[in-house]
C-alpha positions as a printed NumPy array, in Angstrom:
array([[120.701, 124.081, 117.301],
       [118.227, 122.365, 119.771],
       [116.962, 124.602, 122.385],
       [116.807, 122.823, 126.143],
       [116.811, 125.96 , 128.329],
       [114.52 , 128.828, 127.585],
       [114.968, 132.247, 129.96 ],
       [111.494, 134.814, 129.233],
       [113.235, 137.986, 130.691],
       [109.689, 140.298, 132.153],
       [106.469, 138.127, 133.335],
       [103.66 , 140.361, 132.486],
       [101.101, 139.654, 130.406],
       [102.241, 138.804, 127.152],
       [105.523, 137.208, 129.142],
       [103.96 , 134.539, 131.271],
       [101.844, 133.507, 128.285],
       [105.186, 133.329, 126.175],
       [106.376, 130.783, 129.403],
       [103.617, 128.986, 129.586],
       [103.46 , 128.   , 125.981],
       [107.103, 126.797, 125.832],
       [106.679, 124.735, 129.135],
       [102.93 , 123.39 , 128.011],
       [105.248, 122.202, 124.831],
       [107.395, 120.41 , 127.016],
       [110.698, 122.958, 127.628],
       [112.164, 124.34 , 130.761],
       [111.523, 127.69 , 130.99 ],
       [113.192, 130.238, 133.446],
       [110.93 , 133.323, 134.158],
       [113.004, 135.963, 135.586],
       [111.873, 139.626, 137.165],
       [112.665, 141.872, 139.052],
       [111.738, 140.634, 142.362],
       [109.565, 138.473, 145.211],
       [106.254, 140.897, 144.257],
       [106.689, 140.923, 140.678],
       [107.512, 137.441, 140.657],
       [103.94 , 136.657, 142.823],
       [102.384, 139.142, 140.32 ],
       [103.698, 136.303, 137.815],
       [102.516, 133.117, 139.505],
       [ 98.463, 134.581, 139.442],
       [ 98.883, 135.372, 135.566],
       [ 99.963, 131.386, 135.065],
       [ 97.199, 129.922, 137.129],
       [ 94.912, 131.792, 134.758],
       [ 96.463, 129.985, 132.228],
       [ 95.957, 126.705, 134.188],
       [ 92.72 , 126.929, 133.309],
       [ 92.348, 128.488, 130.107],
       [ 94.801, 125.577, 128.961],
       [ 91.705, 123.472, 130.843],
       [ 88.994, 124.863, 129.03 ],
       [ 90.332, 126.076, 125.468],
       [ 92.807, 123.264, 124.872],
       [ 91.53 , 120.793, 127.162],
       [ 94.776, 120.078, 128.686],
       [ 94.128, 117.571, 131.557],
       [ 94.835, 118.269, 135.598],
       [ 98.64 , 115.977, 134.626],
       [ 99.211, 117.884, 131.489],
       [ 98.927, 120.843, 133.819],
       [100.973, 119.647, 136.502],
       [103.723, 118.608, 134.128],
       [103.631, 122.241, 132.553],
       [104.099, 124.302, 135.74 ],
       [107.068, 121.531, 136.989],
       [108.865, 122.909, 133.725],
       [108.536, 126.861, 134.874],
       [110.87 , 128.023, 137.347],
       [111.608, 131.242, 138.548],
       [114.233, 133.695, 139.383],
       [115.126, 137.533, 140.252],
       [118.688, 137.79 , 139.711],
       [119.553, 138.003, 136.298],
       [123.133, 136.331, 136.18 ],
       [121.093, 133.357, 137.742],
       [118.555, 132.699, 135.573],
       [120.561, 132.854, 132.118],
       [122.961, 130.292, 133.402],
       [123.366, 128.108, 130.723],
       [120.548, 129.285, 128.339],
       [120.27 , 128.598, 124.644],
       [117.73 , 131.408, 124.012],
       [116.512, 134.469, 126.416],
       [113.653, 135.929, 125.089],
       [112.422, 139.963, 126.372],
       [109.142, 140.95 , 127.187],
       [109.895, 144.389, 129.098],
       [107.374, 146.72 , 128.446],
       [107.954, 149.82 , 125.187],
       [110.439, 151.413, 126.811],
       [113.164, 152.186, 124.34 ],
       [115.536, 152.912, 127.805],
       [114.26 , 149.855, 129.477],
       [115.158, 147.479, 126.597],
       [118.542, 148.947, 126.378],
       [119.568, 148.903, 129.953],
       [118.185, 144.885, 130.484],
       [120.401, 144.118, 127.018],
       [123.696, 146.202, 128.351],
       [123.011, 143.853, 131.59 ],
       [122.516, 140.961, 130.007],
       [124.947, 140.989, 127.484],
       [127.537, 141.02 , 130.589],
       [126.441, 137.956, 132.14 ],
       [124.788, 135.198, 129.408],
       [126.309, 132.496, 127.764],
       [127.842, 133.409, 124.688],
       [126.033, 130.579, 122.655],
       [122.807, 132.035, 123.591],
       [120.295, 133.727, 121.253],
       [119.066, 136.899, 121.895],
       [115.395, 137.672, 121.074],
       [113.146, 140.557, 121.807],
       [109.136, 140.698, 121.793],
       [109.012, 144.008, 120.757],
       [105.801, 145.134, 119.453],
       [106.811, 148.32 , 117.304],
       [110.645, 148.716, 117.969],
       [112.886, 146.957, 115.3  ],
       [115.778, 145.001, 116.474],
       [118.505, 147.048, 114.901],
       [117.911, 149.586, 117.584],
       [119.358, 146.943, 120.293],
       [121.721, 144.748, 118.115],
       [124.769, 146.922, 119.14 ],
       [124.406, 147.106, 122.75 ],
       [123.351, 143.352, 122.335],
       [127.183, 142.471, 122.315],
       [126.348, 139.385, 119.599],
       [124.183, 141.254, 116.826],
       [124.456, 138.187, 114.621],
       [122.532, 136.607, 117.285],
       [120.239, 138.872, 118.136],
       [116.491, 139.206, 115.926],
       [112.703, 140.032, 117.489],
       [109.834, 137.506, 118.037],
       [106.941, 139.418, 117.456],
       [103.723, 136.87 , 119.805],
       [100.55 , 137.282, 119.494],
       [ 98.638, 137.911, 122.751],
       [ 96.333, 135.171, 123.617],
       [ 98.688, 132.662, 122.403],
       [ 96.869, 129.709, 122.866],
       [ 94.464, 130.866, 120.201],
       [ 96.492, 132.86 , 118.376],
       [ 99.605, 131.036, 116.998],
       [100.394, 133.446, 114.799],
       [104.882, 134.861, 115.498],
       [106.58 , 136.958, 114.024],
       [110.577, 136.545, 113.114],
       [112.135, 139.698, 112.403],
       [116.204, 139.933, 112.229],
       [118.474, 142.806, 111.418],
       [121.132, 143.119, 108.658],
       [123.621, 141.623, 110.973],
       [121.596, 139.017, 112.055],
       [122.864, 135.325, 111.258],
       [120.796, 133.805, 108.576],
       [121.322, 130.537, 110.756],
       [119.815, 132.146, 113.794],
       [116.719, 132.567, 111.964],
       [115.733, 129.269, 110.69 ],
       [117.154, 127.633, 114.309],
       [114.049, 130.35 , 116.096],
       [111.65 , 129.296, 113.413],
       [112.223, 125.965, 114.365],
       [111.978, 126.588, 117.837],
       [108.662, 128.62 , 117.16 ],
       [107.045, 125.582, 114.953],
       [108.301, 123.394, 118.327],
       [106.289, 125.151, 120.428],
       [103.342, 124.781, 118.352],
       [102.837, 127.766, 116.874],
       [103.202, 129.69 , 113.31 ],
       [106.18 , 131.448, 112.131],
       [106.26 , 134.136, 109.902],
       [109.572, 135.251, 108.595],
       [109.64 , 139.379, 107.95 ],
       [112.348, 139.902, 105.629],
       [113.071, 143.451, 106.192],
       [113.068, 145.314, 109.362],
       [109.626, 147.087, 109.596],
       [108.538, 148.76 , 112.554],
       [104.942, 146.901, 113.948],
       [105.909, 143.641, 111.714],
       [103.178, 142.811, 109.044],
       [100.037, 142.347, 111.478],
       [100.576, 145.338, 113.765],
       [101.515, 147.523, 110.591],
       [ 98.073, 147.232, 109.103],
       [ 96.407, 146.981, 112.59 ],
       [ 97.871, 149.633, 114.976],
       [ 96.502, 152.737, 112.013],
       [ 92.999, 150.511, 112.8  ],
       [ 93.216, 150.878, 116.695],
       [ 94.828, 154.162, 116.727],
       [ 92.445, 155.76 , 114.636],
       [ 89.287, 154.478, 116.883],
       [ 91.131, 155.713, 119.656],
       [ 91.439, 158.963, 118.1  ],
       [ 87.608, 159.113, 117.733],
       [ 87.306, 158.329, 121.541],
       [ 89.705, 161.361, 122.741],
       [ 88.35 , 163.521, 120.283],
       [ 84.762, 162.53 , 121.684],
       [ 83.132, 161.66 , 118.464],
       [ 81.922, 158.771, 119.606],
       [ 82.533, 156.453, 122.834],
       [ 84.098, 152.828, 122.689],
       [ 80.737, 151.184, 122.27 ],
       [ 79.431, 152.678, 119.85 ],
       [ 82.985, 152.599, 117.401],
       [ 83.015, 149.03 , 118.345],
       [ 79.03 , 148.365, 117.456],
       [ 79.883, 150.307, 114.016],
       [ 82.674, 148.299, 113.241],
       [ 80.862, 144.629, 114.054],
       [ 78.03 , 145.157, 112.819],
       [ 79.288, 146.266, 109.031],
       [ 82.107, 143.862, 109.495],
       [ 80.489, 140.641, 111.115],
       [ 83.702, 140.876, 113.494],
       [ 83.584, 139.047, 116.587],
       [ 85.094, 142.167, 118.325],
       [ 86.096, 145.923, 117.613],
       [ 89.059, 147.76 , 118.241],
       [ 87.929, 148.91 , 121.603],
       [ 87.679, 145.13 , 122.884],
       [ 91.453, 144.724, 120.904],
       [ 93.088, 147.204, 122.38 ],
       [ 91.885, 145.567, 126.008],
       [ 92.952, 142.24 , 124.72 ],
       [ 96.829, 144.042, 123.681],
       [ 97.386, 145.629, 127.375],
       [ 95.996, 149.125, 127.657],
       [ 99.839, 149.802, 129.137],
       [102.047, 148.451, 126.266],
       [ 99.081, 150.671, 124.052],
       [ 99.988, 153.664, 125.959],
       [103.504, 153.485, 125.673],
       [103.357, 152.75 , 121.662],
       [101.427, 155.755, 121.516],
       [104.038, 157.737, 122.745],
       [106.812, 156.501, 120.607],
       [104.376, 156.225, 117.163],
       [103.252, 160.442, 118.414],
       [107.655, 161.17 , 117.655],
       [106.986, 160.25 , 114.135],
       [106.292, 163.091, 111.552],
       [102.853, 164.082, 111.736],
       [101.831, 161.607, 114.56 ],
       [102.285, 164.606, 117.597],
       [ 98.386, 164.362, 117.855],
       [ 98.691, 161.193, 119.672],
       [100.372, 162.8  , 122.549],
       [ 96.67 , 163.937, 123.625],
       [ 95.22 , 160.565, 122.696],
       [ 98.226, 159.068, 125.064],
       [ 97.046, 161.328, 128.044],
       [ 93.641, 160.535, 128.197],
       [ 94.09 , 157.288, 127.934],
       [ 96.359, 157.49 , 131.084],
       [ 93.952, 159.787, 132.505],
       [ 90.704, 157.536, 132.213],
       [ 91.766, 154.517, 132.147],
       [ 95.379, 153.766, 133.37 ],
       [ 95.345, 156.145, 136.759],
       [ 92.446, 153.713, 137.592],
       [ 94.53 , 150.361, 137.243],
       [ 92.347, 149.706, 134.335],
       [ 94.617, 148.16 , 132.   ],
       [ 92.525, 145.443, 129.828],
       [ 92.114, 142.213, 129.852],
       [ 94.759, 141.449, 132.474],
       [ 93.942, 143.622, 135.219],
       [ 89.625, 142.273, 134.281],
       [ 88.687, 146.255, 133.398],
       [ 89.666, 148.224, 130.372],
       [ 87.451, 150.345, 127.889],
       [ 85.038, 146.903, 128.975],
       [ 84.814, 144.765, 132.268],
       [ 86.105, 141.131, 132.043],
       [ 85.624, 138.393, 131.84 ],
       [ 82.213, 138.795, 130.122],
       [ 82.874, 142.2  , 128.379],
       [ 79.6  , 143.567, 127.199],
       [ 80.766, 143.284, 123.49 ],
       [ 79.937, 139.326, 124.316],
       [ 76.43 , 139.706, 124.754],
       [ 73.779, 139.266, 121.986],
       [ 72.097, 142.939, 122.981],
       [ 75.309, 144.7  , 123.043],
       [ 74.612, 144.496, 118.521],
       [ 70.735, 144.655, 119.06 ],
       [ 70.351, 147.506, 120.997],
       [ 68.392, 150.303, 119.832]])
């Protein structure tokens, strides 16, 4: 199965990135939200890319014209999934959010059309059913900062079609980047498994006032030789989708601590707009975060 028409359901972040790779890679793309502000809100996060394309992939002024002519844009939903091959969602960690987009969307795409979410820690058994087409439905786990890191994740469920699989693999390699195949459902994938106990656990430090994010992020670069610490990762996630994971990882047994964790995050950082990377202030201010300096290790 070839892939012409791409929709990227949610334009935040981690979605316009997800757009802007598959138009930079020469496919139509179909951004759709949920109206004329978000939509706006959409349009600045893309002519950041414009020139981090520039400058980290030195893609030239045409190669950048060429790009944006392939992203178009829409608000109604039944509109923009008119005859797409593959819709991918990038709503934020909301399990009711996901559900109520899929029970929507299930009503008006074509039925040839893959289903895909970009779920970060939900697995996508917990949608297939209200999917409509299970056997077509699977999660594409993106790294953020996709132009550097090309790293995806291909998850199905038990019901998905083998087929589906290898035809989004293929469609992941065609976009230039990596795909890994997961072979059993596992909430946070492979790289989010092993790095959201990381994260979590500085954060813990933070609310629990043991140390701020400076110093847990000078501790861990200067043993480690990392180029940043979990501090400057979590910024680089989306302090927002970070929040929200919180919640849902604090329901599992013996998480409830993270509840507190969740709040003052919310508290310090989020009822101040300060949501990472994306909004240029987070635990550090961007786009020269202190972490970047060569005092912020020498220090004393």
């Amino acid at each position: 199965m070839k892939f012409k028409k791409i929709v990227v359901a949610g334009g935040g972040s981690l979605g316009s990135q997800i757009a802007y790779q598959i138009a930079y890679s020469g496919l139509e793309v179909v951004i759709e939200d949920v109206n004329a502000t978000a939509i706006a809100a959409v349009k600045q996060r893309l002519a950041t890319c414009d020139q981090i394309y520039a400058q980290e992939k030195n893609a030239t002024p045409a190669v950048i014209f060429d790009t944006n002519e392939r992203i178009s844009f829409a608000t109604d939903l039944e509109t923009a999934v008119e005859d797409a091959d593959l819709i991918i969602e990038a709503l934020p960690e909301v399990v009711a959010v996901k559900a109520a987009f899929y029970a929507d969307l299930a009503k008006v795409a074509p039925t040839r059309a893959i289903f895909a979410t970009s779920a970060a820690t939900m697995v996508p058994s917990q949608f297939a059913t209200v999917t409509g087409r299970p056997t077509q439905f699977l999660a594409i786990h993106f790294m953020t900062h996709i132009w550097e890191n090309e790293l995806v994740e291909v998850m199905g469920h038990a019901g998905t079609d083998a087929a589906v699989v290898q035809h989004v693999c293929h469609f992941i390699r065609q976009i230039g980047l990596v795909p890994i195949t997961v072979k059993k459902k596992h909430p946070g994938y492979v790289l989010s498994a092993m790095l959201w106990p990381f994260v979590t656990t500085a954060l813990t430090l933070w609310a629990h006032d043991i140390a701020d994010p400076q110093a847990i992020d000078r501790a861990w670069m200067m043993a480690t030789g990392a180029s940043m610490g979990p501090f400057g990762i979590l910024d680089e996630i989306g302090l927002r989708q970070v929040y929200h994971t919180l919640l849902a990882t604090s329901r599992e047994p013996g998480k409830g601590y993270l509840v507190d964790v969740a709040h003052k995050l919310k508290h310090e950082l989020l009822d101040q707009q300060k949501f990472g990377q994306e909004s240029q202030q987070g635990f550090y201010s961007y786009p020269m975060p202190a972490f970047t300096s060569a005092e912020f290790l020498t220090a004393r």
